[in-house]
Tab-separated table of C-alpha atoms in Angstrom:
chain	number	residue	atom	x	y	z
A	1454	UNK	CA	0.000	0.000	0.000
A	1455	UNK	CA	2.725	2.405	0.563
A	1456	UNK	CA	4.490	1.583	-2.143
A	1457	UNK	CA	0.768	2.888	-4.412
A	1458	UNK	CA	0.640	6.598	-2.233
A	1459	UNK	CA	4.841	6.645	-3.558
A	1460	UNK	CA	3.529	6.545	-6.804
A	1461	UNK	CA	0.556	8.846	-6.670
A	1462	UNK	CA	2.982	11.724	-5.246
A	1463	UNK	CA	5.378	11.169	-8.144
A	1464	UNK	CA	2.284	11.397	-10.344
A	1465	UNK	CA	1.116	14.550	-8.930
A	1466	UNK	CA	4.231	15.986	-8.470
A	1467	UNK	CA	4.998	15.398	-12.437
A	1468	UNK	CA	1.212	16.932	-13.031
A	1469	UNK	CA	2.282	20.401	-11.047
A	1470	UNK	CA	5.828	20.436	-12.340
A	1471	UNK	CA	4.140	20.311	-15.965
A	1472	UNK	CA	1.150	22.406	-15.385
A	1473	UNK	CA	1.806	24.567	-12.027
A	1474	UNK	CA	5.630	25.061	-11.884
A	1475	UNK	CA	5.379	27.423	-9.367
A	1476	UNK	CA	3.464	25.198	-6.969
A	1477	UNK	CA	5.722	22.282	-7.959
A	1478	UNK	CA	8.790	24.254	-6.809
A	1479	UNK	CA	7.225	25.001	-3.177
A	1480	UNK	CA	6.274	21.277	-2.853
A	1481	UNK	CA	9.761	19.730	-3.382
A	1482	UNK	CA	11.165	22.593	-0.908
A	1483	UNK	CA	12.277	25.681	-3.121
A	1484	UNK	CA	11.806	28.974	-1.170
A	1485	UNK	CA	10.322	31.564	-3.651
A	1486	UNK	CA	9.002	35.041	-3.406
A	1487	UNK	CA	6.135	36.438	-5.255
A	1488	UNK	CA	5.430	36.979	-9.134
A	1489	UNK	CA	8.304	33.974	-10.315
A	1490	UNK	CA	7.870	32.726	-13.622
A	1491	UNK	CA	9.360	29.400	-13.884
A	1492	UNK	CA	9.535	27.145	-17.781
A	1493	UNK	CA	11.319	23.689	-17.984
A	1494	UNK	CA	13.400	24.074	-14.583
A	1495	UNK	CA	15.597	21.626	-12.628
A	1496	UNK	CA	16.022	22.166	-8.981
A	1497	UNK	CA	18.234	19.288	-8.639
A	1498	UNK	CA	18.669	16.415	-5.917
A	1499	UNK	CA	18.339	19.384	-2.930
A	1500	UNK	CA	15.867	21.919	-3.382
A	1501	UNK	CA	15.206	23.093	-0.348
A	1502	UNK	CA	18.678	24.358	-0.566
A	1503	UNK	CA	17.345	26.484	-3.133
A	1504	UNK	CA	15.642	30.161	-2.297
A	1505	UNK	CA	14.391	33.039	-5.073
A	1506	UNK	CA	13.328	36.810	-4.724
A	1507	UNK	CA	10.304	38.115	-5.874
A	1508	UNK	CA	9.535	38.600	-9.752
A	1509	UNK	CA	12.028	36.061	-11.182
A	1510	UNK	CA	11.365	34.377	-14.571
A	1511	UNK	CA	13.624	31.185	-15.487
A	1512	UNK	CA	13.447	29.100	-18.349
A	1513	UNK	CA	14.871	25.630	-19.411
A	1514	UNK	CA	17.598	26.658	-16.584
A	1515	UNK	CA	19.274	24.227	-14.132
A	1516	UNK	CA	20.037	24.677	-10.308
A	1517	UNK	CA	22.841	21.958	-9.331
A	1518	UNK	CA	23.725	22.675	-5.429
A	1519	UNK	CA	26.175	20.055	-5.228
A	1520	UNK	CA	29.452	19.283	-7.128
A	1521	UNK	CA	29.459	15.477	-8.034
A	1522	UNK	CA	32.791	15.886	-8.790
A	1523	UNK	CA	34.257	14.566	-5.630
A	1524	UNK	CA	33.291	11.205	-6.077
A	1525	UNK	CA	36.787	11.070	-7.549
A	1526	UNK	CA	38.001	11.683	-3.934
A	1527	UNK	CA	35.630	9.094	-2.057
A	1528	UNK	CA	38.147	6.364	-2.592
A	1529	UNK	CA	40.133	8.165	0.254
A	1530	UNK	CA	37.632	10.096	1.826
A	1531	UNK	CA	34.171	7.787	1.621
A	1532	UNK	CA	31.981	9.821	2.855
A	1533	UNK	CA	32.557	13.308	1.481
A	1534	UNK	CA	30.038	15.416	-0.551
A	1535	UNK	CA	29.865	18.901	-1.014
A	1536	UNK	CA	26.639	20.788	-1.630
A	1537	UNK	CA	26.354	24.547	-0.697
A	1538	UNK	CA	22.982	26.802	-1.076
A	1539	UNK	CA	21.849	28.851	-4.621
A	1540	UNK	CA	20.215	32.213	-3.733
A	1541	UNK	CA	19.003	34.297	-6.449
A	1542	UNK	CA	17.618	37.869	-5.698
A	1543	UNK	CA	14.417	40.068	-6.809
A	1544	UNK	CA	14.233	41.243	-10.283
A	1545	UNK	CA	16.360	38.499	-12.102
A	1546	UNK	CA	15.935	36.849	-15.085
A	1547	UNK	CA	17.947	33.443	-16.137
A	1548	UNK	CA	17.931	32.347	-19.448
A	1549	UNK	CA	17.137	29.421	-21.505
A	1550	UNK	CA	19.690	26.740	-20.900
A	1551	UNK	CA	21.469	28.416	-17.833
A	1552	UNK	CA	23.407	26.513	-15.540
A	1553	UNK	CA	23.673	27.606	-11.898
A	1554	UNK	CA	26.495	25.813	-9.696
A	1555	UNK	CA	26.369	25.188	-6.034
A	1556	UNK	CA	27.158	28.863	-3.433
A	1557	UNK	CA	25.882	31.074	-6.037
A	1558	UNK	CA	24.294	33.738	-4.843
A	1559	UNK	CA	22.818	36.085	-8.187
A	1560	UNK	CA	22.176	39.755	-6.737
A	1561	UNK	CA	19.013	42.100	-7.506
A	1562	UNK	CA	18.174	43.705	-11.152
A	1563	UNK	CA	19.797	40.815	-13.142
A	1564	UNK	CA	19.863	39.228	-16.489
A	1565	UNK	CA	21.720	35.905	-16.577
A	1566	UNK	CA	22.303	35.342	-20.582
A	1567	UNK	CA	21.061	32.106	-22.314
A	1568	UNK	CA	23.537	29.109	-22.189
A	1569	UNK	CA	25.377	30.560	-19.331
A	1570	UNK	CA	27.448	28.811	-16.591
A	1571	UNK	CA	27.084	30.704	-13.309
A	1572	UNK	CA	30.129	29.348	-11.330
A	1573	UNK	CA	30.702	32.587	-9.083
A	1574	UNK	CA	28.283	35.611	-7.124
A	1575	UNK	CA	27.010	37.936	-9.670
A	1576	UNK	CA	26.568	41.322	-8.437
A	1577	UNK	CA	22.798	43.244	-8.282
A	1578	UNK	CA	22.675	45.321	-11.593
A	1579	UNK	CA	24.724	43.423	-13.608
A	1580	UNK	CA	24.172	41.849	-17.150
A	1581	UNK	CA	26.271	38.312	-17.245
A	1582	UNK	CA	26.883	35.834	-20.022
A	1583	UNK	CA	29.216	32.983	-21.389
A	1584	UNK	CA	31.367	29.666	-19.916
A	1585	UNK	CA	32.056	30.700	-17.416
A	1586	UNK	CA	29.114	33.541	-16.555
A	1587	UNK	CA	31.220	37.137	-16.571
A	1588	UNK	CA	29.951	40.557	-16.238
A	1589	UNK	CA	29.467	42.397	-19.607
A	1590	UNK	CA	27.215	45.452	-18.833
A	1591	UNK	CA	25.395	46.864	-16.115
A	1592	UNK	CA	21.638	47.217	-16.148
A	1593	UNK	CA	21.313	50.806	-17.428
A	1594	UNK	CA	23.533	49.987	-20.049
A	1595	UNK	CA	21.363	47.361	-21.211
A	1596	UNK	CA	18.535	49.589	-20.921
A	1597	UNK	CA	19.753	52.341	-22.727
A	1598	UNK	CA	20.776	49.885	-25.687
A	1599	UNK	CA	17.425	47.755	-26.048
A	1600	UNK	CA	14.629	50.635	-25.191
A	1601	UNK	CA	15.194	51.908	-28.587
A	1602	UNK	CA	14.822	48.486	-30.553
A	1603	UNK	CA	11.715	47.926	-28.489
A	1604	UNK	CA	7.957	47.208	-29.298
A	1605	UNK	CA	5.223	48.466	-26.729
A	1606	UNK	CA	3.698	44.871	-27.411
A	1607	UNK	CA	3.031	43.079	-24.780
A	1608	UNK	CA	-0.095	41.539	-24.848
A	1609	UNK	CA	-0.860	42.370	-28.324
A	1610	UNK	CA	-3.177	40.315	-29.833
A	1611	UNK	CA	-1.132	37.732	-31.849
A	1612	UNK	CA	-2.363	38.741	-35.362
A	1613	UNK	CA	-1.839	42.080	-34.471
A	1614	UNK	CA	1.802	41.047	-33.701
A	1615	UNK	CA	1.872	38.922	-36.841
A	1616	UNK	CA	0.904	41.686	-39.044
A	1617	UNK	CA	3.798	44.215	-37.321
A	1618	UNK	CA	6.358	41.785	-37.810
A	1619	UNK	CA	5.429	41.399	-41.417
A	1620	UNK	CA	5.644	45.300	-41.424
A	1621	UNK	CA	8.561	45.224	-40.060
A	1622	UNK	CA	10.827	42.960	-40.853
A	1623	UNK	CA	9.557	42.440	-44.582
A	1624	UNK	CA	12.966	40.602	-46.036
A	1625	UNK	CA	11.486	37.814	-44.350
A	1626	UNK	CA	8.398	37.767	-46.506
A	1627	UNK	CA	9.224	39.103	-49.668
A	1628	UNK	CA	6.461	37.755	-51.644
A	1629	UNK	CA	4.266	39.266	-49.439
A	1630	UNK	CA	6.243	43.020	-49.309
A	1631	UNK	CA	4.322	44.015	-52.649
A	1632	UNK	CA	0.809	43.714	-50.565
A	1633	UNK	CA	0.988	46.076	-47.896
């Protein structure tokens, strides 16, 4: 009988990490502020060593809060392991295929760049990117570079969006630039 309630919660806990990622997180132990956004995340085998600030949005990222590694030393030292907490601050967002290794703490007011390797702090304000993670603008930087190449689009209707992007980027439809 115990072995059927085992199953269940690894049913339910696959349902919530599919459908309600946020609620998934809190179950297995992550400690999360308010407004998080979460797509495709691993927590890893220690979650609850895991805590987020308010309004962060993470996709296809994972959190690994131990380093495997010394199981090259456990032939002299059986028993070691190594795992040390992740903290990530308010404001933050990690991108698409981000790695995160263990005693990282990410400040406030930062944008971790997709397919990044986060192997040291990153400071609040602070635009990071690469193998390993480095600094390579600060926030206002960023700002001051993407604000003009911006859309006020969010939440358009998606053939509204469709028909802007035709507008403007028509070298992607050419057969279509002689209609409009």
């Amino acid at each position: 009988m115990a072995w059927e309630w085992d199953v269940l919660r690894k049913l339910y806990l696959a349902f919530l990490k599919r459908r309600a990622p946020v609620v998934h997180a809190r179950k297995i132990g992550v400690q999360m502020g308010v407004d998080c956004r979460l797509i495709g995340v691993s927590f890893g085998s220690e979650p609850w060593l895991i805590k987020l600030g308010n309004h962060v949005s993470i996709s296809n990222a994972q959190f690994i809060t131990h380093d495997g590694g010394v199981w090259v030393l456990r032939p002299r030292h059986p028993k070691i392991d190594y795992v040390a907490p992740i903290v990530v601050g308010d404001n933050v967002f990690i991108g698409s295929g981000t790695i995160i290794l263990p005693g990282v703490t990410i400040g406030d007011n930062v944008v971790v760049g997709a397919g990044s390797v986060v192997a040291s702090d990153v400071t609040s304000d602070s635009i990071v990117a690469g193998v390993p993670a480095r600094r390579i603008r600060s926030i206002e930087e960023y700002e001051s570079k993407v604000i003009p190449k911006c859309d006020l689009t969010k939440d358009a209707p998606r053939e509204e969006l469709r028909q802007l992007h035709r507008k403007k980027f028509p070298w992607l439809w050419p057969d279509k630039a002689s209609e409009k």
